Each structure stands twice: as C-alpha cells, then as structure tokens.
PDB file of C-alpha atoms and ligand atoms in Angstrom:
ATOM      1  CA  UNK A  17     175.648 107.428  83.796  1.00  0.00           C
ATOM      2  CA  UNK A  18     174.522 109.451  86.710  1.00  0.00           C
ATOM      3  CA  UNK A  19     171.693 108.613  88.856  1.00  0.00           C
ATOM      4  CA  UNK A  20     168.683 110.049  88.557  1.00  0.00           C
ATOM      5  CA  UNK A  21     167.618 109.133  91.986  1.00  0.00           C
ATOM      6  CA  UNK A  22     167.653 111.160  95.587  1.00  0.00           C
ATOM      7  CA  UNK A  23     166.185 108.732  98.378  1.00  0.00           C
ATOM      8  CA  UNK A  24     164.320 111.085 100.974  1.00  0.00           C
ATOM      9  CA  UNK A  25     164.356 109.108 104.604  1.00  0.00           C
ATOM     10  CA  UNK A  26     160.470 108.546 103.409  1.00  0.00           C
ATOM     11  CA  UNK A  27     161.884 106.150 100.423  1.00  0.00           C
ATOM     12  CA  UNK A  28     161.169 102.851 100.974  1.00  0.00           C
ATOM     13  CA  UNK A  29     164.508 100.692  99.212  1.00  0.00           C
ATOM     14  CA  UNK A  30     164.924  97.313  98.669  1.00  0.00           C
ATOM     15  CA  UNK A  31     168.400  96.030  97.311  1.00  0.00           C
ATOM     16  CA  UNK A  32     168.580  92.550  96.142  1.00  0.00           C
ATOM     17  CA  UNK A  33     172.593  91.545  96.218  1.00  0.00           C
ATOM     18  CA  UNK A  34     174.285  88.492  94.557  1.00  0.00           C
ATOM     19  CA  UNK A  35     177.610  86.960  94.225  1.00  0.00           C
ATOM     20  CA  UNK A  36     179.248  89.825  92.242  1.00  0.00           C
ATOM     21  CA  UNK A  37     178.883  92.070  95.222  1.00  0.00           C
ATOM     22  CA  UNK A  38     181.869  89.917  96.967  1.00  0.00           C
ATOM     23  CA  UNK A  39     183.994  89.308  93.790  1.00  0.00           C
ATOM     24  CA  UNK A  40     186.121  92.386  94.957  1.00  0.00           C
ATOM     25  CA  UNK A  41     186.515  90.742  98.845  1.00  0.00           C
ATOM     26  CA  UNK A  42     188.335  87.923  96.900  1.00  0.00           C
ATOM     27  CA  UNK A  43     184.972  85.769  96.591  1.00  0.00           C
ATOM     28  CA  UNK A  44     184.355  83.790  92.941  1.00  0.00           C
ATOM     29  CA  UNK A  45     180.972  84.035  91.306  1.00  0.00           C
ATOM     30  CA  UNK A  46     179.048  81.251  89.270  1.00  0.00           C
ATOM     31  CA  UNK A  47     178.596  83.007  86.052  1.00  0.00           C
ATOM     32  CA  UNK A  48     182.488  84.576  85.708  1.00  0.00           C
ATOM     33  CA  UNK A  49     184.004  81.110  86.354  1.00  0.00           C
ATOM     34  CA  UNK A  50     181.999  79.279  83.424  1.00  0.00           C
ATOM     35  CA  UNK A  51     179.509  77.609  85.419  1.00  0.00           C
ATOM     36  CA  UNK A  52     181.601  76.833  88.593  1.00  0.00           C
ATOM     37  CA  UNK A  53     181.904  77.316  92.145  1.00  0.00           C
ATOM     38  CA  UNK A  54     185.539  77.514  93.200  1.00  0.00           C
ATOM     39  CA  UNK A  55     186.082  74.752  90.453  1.00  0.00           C
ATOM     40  CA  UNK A  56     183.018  72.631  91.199  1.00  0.00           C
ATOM     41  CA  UNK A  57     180.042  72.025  88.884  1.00  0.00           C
ATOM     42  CA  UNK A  58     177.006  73.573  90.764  1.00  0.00           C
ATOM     43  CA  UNK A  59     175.350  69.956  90.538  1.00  0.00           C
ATOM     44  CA  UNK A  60     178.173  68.496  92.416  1.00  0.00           C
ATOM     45  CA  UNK A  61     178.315  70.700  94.919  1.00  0.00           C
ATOM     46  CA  UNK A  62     174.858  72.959  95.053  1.00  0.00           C
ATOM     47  CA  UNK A  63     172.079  70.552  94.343  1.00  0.00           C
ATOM     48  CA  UNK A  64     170.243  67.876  97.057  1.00  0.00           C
ATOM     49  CA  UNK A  65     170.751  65.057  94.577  1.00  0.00           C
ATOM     50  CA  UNK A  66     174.972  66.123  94.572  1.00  0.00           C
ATOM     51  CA  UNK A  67     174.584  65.936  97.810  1.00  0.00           C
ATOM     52  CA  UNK A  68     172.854  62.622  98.244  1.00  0.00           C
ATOM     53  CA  UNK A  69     175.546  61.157  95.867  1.00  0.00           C
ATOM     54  CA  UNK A  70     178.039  62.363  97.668  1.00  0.00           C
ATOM     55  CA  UNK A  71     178.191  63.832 100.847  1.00  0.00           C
ATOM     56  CA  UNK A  72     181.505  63.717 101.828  1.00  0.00           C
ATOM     57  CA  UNK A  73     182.965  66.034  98.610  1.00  0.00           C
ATOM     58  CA  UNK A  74     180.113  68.637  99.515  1.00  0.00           C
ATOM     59  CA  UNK A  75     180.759  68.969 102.982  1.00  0.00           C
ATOM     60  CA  UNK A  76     184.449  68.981 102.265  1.00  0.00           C
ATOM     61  CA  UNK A  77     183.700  72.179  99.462  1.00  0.00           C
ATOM     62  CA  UNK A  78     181.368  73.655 102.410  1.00  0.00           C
ATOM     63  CA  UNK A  79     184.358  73.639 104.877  1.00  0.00           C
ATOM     64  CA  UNK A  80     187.153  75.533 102.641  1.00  0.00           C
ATOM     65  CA  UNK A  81     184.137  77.926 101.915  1.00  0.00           C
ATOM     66  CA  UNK A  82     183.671  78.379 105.755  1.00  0.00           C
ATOM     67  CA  UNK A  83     187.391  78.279 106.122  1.00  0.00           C
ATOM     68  CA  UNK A  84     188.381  80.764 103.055  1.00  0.00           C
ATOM     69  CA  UNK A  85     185.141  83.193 104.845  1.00  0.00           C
ATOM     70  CA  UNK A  86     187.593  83.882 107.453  1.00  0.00           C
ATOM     71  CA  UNK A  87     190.650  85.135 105.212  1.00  0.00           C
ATOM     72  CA  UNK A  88     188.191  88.083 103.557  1.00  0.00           C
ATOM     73  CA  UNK A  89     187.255  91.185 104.183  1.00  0.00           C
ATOM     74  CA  UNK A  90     183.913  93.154 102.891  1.00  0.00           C
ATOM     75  CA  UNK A  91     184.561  95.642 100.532  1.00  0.00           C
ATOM     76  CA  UNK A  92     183.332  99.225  99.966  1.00  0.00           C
ATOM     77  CA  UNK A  93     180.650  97.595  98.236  1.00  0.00           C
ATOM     78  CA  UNK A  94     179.234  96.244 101.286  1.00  0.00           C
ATOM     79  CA  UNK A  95     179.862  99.114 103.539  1.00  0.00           C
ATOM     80  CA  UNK A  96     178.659 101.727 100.955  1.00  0.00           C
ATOM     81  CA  UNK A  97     175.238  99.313 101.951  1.00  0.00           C
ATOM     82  CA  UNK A  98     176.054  99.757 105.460  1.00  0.00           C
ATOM     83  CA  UNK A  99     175.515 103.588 105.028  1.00  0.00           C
ATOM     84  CA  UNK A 100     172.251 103.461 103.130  1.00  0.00           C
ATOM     85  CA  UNK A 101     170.968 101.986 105.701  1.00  0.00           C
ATOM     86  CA  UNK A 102     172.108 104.051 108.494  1.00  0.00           C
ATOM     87  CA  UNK A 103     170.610 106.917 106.551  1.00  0.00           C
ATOM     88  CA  UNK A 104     167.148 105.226 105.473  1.00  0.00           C
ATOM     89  CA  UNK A 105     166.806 102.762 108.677  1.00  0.00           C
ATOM     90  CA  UNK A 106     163.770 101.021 108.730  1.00  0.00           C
ATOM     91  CA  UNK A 107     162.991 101.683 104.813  1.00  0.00           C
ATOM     92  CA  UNK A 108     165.747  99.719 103.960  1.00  0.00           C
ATOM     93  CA  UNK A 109     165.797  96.277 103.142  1.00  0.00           C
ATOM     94  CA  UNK A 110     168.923  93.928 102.040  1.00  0.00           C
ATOM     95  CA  UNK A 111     167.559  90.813 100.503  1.00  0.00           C
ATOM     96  CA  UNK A 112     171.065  88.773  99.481  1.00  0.00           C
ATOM     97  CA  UNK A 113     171.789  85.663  97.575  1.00  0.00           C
ATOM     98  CA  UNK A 114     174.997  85.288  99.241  1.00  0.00           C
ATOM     99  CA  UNK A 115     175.791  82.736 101.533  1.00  0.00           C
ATOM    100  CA  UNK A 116     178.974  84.597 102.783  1.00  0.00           C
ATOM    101  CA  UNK A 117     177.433  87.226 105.519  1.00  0.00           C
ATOM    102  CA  UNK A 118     179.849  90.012 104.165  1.00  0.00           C
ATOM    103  CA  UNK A 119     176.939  91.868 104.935  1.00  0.00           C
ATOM    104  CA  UNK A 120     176.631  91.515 108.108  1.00  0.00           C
ATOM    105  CA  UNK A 121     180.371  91.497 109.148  1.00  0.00           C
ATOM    106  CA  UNK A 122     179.632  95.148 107.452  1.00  0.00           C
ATOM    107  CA  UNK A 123     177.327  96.076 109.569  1.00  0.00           C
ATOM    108  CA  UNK A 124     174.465  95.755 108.197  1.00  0.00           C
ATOM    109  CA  UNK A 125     171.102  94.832 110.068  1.00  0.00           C
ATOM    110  CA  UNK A 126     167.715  94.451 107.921  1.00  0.00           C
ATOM    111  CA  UNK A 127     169.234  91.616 105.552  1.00  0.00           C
ATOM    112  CA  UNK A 128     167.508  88.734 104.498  1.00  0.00           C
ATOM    113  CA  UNK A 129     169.722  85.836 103.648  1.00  0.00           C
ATOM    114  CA  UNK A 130     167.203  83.930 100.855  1.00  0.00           C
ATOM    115  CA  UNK A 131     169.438  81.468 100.480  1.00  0.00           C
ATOM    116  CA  UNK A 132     170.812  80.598 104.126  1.00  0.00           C
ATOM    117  CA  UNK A 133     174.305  81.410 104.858  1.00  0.00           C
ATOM    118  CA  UNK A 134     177.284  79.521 105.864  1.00  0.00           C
ATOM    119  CA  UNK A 135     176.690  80.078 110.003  1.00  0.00           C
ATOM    120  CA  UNK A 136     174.070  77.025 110.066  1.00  0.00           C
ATOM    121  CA  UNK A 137     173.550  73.172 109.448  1.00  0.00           C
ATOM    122  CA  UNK A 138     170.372  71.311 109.279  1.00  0.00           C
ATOM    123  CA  UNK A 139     169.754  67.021 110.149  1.00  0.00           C
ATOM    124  CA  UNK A 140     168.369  65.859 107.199  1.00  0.00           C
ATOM    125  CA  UNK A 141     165.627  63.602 109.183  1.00  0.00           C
ATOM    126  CA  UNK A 142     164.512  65.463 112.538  1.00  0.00           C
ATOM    127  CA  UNK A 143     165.371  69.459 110.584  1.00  0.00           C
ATOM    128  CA  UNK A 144     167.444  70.316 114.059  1.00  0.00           C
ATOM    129  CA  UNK A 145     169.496  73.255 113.180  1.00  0.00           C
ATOM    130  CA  UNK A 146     172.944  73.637 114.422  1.00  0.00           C
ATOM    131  CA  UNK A 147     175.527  76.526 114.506  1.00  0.00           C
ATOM    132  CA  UNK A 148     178.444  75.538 112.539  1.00  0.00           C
ATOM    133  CA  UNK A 149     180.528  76.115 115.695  1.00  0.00           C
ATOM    134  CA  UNK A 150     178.528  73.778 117.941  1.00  0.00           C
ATOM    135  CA  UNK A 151     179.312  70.383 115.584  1.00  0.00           C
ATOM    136  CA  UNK A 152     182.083  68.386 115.119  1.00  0.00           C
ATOM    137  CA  UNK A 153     183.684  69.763 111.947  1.00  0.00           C
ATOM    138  CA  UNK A 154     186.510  67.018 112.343  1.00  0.00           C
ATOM    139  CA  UNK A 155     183.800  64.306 111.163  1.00  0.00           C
ATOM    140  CA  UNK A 156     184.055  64.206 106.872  1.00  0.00           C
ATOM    141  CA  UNK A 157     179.979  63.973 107.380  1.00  0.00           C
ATOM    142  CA  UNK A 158     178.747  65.369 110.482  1.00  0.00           C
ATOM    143  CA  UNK A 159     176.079  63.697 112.374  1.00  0.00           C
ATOM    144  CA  UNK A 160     173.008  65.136 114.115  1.00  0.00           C
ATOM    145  CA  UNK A 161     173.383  64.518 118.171  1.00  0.00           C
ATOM    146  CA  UNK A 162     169.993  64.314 118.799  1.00  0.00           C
ATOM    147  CA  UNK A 163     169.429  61.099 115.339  1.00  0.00           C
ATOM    148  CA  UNK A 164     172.358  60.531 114.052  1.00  0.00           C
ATOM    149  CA  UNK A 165     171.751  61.366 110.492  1.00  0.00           C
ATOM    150  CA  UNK A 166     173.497  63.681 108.358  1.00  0.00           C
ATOM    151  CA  UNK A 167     173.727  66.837 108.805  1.00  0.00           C
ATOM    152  CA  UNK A 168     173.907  69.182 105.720  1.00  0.00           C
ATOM    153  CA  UNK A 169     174.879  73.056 105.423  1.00  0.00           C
ATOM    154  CA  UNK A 170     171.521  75.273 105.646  1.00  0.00           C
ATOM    155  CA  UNK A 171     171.887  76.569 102.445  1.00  0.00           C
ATOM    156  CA  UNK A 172     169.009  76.760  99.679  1.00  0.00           C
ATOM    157  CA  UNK A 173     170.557  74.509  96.480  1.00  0.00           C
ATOM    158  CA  UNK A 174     169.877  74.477  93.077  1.00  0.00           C
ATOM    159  CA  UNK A 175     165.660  73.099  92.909  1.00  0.00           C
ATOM    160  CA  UNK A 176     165.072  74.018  96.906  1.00  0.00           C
ATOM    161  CA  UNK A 177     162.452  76.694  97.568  1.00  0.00           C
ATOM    162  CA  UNK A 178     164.628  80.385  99.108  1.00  0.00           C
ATOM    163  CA  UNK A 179     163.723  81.297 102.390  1.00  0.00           C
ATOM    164  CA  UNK A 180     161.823  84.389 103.775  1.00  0.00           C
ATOM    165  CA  UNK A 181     159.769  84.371 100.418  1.00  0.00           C
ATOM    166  CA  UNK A 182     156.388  86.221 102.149  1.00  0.00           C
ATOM    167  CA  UNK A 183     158.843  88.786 103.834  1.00  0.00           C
ATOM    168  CA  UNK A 184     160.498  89.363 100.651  1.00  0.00           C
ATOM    169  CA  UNK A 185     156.879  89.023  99.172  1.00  0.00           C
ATOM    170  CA  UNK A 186     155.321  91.782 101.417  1.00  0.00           C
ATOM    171  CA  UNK A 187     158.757  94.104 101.073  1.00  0.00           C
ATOM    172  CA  UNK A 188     158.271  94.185  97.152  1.00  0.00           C
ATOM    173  CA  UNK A 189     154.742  95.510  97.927  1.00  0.00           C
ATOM    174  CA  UNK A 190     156.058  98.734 100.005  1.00  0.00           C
ATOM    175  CA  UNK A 191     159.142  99.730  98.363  1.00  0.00           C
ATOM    176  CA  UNK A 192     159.572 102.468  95.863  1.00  0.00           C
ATOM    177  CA  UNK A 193     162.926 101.534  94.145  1.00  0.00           C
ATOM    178  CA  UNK A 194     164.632  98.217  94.261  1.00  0.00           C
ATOM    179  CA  UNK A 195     167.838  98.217  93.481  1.00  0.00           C
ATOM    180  CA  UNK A 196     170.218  95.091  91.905  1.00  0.00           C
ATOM    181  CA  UNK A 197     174.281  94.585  92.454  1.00  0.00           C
ATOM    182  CA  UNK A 198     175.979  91.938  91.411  1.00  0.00           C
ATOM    183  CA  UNK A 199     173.757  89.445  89.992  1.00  0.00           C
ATOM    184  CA  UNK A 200     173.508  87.446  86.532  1.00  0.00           C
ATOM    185  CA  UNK A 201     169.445  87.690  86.388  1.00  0.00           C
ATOM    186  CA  UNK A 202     169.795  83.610  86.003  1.00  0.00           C
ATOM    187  CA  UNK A 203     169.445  82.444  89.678  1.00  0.00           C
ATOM    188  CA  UNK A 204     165.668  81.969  89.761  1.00  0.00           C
ATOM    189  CA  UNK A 205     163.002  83.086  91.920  1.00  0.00           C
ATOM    190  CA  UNK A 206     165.884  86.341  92.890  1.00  0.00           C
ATOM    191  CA  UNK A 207     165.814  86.803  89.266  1.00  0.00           C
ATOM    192  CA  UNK A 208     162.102  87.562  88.621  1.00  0.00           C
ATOM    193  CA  UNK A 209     162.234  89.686  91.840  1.00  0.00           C
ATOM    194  CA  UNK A 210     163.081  92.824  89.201  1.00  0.00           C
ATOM    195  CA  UNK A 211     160.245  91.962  87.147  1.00  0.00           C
ATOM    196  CA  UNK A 212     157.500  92.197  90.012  1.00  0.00           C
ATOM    197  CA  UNK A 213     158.939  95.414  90.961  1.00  0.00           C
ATOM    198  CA  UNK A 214     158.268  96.615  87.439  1.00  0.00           C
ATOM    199  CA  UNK A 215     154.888  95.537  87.289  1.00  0.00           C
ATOM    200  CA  UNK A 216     154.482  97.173  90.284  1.00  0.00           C
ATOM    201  CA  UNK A 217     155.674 100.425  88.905  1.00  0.00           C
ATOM    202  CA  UNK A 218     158.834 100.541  91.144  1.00  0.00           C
ATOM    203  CA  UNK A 219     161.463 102.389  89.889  1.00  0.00           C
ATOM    204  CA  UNK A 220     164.388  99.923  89.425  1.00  0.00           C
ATOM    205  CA  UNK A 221     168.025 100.610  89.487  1.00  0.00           C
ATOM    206  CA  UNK A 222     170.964  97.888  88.235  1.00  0.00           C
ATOM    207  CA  UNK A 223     174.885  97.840  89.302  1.00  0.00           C
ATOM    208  CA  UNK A 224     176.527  95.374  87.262  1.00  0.00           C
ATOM    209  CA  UNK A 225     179.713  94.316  86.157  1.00  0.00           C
ATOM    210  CA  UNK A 226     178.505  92.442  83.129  1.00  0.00           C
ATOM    211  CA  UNK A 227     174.429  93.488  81.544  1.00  0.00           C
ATOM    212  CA  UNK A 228     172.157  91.178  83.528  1.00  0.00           C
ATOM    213  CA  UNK A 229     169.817  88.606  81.653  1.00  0.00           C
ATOM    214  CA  UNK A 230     167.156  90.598  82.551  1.00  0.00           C
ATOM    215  CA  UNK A 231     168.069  94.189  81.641  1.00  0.00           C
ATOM    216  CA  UNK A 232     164.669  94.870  80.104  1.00  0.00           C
ATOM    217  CA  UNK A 233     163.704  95.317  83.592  1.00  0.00           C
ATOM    218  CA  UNK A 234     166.583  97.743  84.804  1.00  0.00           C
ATOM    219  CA  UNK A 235     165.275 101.759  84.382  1.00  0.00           C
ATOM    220  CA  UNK A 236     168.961 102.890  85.508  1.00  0.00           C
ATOM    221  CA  UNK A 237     171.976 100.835  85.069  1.00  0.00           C
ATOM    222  CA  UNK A 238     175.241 101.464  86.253  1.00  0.00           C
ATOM    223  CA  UNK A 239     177.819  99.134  84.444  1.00  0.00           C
ATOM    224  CA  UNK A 240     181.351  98.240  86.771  1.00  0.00           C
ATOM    225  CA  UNK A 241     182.370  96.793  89.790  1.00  0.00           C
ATOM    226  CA  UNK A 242     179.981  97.696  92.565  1.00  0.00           C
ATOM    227  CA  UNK A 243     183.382  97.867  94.897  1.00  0.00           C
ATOM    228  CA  UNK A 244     183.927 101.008  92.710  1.00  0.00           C
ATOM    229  CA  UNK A 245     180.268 102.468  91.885  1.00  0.00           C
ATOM    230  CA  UNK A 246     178.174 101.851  94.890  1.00  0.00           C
ATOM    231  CA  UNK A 247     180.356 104.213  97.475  1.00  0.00           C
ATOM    232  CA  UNK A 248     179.773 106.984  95.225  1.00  0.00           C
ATOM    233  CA  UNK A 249     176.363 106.211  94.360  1.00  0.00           C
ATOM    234  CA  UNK A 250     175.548 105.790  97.853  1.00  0.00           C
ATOM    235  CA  UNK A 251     177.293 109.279  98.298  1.00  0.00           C
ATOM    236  CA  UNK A 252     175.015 111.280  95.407  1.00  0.00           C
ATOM    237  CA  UNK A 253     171.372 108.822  96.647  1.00  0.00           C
ATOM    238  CA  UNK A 254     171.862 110.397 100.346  1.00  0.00           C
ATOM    239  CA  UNK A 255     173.769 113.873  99.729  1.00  0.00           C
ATOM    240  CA  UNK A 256     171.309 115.618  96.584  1.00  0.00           C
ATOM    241  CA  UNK A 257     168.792 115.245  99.396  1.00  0.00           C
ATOM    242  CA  UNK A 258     170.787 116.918 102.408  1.00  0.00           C
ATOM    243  CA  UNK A 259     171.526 119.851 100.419  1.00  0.00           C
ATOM    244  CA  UNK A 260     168.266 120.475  98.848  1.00  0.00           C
ATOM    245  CA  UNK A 261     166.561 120.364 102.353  1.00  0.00           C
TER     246      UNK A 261
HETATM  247  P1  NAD B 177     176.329  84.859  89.469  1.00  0.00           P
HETATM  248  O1  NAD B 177     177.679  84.249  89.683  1.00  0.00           O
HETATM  249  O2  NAD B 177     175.355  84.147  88.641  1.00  0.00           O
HETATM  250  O3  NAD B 177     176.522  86.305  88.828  1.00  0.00           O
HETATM  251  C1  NAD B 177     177.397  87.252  89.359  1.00  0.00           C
HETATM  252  C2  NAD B 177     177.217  88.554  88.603  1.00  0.00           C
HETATM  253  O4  NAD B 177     178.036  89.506  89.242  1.00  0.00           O
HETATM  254  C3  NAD B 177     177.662  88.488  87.132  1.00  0.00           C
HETATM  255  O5  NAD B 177     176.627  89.037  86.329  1.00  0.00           O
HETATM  256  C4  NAD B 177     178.906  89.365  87.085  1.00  0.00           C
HETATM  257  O6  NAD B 177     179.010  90.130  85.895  1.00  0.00           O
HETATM  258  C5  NAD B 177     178.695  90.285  88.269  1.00  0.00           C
HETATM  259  N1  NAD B 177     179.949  90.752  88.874  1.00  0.00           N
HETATM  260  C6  NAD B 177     181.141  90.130  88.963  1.00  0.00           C
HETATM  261  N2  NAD B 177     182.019  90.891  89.616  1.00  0.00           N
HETATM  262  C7  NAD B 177     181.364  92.034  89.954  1.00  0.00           C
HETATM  263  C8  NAD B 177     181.733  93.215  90.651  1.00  0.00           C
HETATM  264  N3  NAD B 177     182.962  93.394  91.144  1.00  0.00           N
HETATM  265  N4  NAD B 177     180.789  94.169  90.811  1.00  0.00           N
HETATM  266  C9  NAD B 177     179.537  94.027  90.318  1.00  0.00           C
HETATM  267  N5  NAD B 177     179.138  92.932  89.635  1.00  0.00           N
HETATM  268  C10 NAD B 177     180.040  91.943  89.476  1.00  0.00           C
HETATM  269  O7  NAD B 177     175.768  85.168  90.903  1.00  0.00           O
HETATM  270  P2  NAD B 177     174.280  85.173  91.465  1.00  0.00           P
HETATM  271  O8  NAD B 177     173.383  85.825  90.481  1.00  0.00           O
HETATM  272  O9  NAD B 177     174.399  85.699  92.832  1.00  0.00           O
HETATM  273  O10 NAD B 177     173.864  83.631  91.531  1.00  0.00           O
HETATM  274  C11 NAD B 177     174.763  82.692  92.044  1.00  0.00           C
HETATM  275  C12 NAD B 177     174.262  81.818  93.171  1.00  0.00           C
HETATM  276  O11 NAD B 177     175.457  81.252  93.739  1.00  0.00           O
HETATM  277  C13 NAD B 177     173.585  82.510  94.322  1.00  0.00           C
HETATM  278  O12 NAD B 177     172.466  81.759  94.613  1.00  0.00           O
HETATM  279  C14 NAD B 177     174.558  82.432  95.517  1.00  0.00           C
HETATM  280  O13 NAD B 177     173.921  81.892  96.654  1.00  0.00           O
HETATM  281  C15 NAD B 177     175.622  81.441  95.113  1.00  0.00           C
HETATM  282  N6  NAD B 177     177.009  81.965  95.317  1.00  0.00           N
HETATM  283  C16 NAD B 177     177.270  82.701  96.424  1.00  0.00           C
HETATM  284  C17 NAD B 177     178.529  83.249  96.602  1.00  0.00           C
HETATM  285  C18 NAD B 177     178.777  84.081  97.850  1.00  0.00           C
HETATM  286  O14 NAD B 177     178.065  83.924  98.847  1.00  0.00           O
HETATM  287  N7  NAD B 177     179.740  85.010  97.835  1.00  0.00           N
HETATM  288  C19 NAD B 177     179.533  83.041  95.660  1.00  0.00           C
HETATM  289  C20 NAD B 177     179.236  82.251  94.531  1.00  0.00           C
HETATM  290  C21 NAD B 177     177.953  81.714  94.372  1.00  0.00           C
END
C-alpha cells in the first residue's frame, strides 16, 4: 500500500516502537517465540514476583541480554527513524518499548524509553540507581553500596506502571499522526496508546510484520518487516513534501 501521508516540518509525529523493530538486528520478540524471551517464560524472567523467587536466574538472563546488546547492530529500521527526526526535529517523538537502546546507538535523540532500558539498575530498598558499568557484574546478585540489598535491572516488568506516562500523556495531546512498528497491540498501557490517538482524531499509521491486536485502530497499515518498509517510507513521508514546495 502506499502512504497517503507527507509530514510538513509543522507535523507533529509520534512513533511508538516495540520489539519487532529489532527482530532484523538479530533481537527475538515475545509474541514470534510463543510467549518467550530468549527461551524464558515472561513470568520467570519479566515479572517482580519472578524476580523475588528467583533472583539469581533473572539477573543471569539480564546479563546475556546486556552481553548479546553488544554483538548487534541497529538496522535500517532504526536509522530510517534517525532521519525522520533530523527532518521533523522537535515534532518528533520516539516513545519505545524496547529495552535495547538500538535507538539511540542510531542516533536518535527525543526517545522515551517507557519501559527503562538495559543501561541502569535500581536497590530494591533505598531506589539508588546505578549505571550498569559502575556495579560489580561478577556478583550472581548485585548488591547496592550504599544498603546492601539487591539490586535489580531498571526495567518496567510485567504488572509495574511504564515510565514517562504524563510526557507520553501530554505528547499524544499535540501530535497529528502517531505512527506504530513492530508491536503485537498486547503489551498494555503501549497498546491502548493507538486508541487515544484515535479518539483524538489523530491520523494513525501501522508497520507490522504480523496484523496487530488492535488493527481497528490503524487508518494505514503497512504489512512486512519494518527493516524493509520504514527506509522507504521514511523516503516518500519527507520527499512528496520537498518537491511540492
Ligand atoms: P511483541 O514481541 O509482543 O511483538 C512484536 C511484534 O513485532 C509482532 O507483532 C511481530 O509480528 C512484529 N515483528 C516481528 N518482526 C518484525 C519485523 N522485522 N518488522 C516489523 N514487525 C515485526 O513485542 P512488544 O509489543 O514490543 O511487547 C514485548 C515487550 O517485551 C515489550 O515490553 C519490550 O519491553 C519487551 N521486549 C523487548 C525487546 C527489545 O528490547 N529488543 C525484545 C523482546 C521483548
């Protein structure tokens, strides 16, 4: 299908990214692996009460995510991102579900990592945040230096409330499109973030290897991997507008 859509610099986008957006940088999702993460359950390995049962295996799965990070690349995906928002600058906004900062290492700026990412760990009695680089990684359960408790990765799990929700709150106010890549539409509150931009009559655009749950909410949708769509998207968005001006 082609897009419909020209962003002017005056466009105010939002883009709302989830795992499937770094399948193609060698990264499994949830929802093409049956459930799992890298061969875990989610409640093993993605909940506080996993955790709490055992926090040896989950800080162990935390590490070979930190440590397979460093063996991948972003894909064309990400930097096809990286462009929009060179072209749109302060209009855009990257709100991700990832925990991977493929965004980033793209070179993207205005992101909003809802669900933490892997950089940081958090005590679980006196909250003191930590870059992972600055703890002992050696330890199977890393301690806080300051109480000695556990630490634990600052990640949003299964049950905890995402972070940034008024920024993303008061972006979903000012935009006029929001766009979706690589997500199931299960993950909730990301997944109802499509159906407040409907209500509030924003035009809505989906890039999707599989149909999302909530496709009811998607006015364009652009079926594939977003590795392959999004560059050229990105391409006919920002060009239809430099010619026509
Ligand atoms: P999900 O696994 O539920 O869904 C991924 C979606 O991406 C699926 O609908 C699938 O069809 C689609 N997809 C797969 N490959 C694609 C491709 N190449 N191009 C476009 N779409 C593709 O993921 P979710 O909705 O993000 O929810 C999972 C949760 O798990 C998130 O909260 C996230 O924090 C966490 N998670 C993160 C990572 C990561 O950081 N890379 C990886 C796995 C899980």
């Amino acid at each position: 299908m082609e897009t419909q859509v020209k962003f002017s610099k005056k466009d105010k986008v939002a883009i709302l990214t989830g795992a499937g957006i770094s399948a193609e940088s060698g990264l499994k999702t949830f929802r093409d692996n049956n459930g799992l993460w890298e061969n875990h359950p989610v409640e093993e390995v993605a909940t506080p009460q996993g955790f709490n049962r055992n926090p040896r295996l989950v800080w162990k799965f935390y590490k070979q995510r930190a440590s397979q990070l460093k063996k991948v690349e972003p894909n064309p995906g990400h930097y096809a991102l990286k462009k929009l928002e060179d072209y749109l600058e302060n209009n855009f906004n990257l709100i991700t579900q990832n925990i991977d900062e493929l965004h980033s290492r793209a070179g993207n700026k205005r992101i909003l990592h809802m669900h933490g990412t892997l950089q940081f760990c958090i005590c679980t009695k006196c909250g003191k945040r930590y870059k992972m680089g600055n703890i002992d990684l050696d330890e199977e359960i890393p301690k806080c230096k300051t109480c000695r408790a556990k630490l634990r990765p600052d990640i949003v799990w299964f049950g905890e409330l995402p972070k940034y929700l008024d920024e993303i709150q008061s972006i979903m106010k000012s935009i006029n499109y929001f766009i979706v890549i690589g997500t199931s539409g299960v993950v909730y509150p990301a997944a109802q973030l499509l159906q407040i931009a409907k209500q509030n009559r924003v035009y809505t655009i989906g890039v999707n290897l599989e149909v999302p749950l909530n496709m009811k909410y998607i006015d364009e949708f652009h079926q594939g991997k977003s590795g392959e769509i999004l560059p050229k998207l990105v391409e006919q968005w920002i060009n239809i507008v430099k010619e026509n001006s």
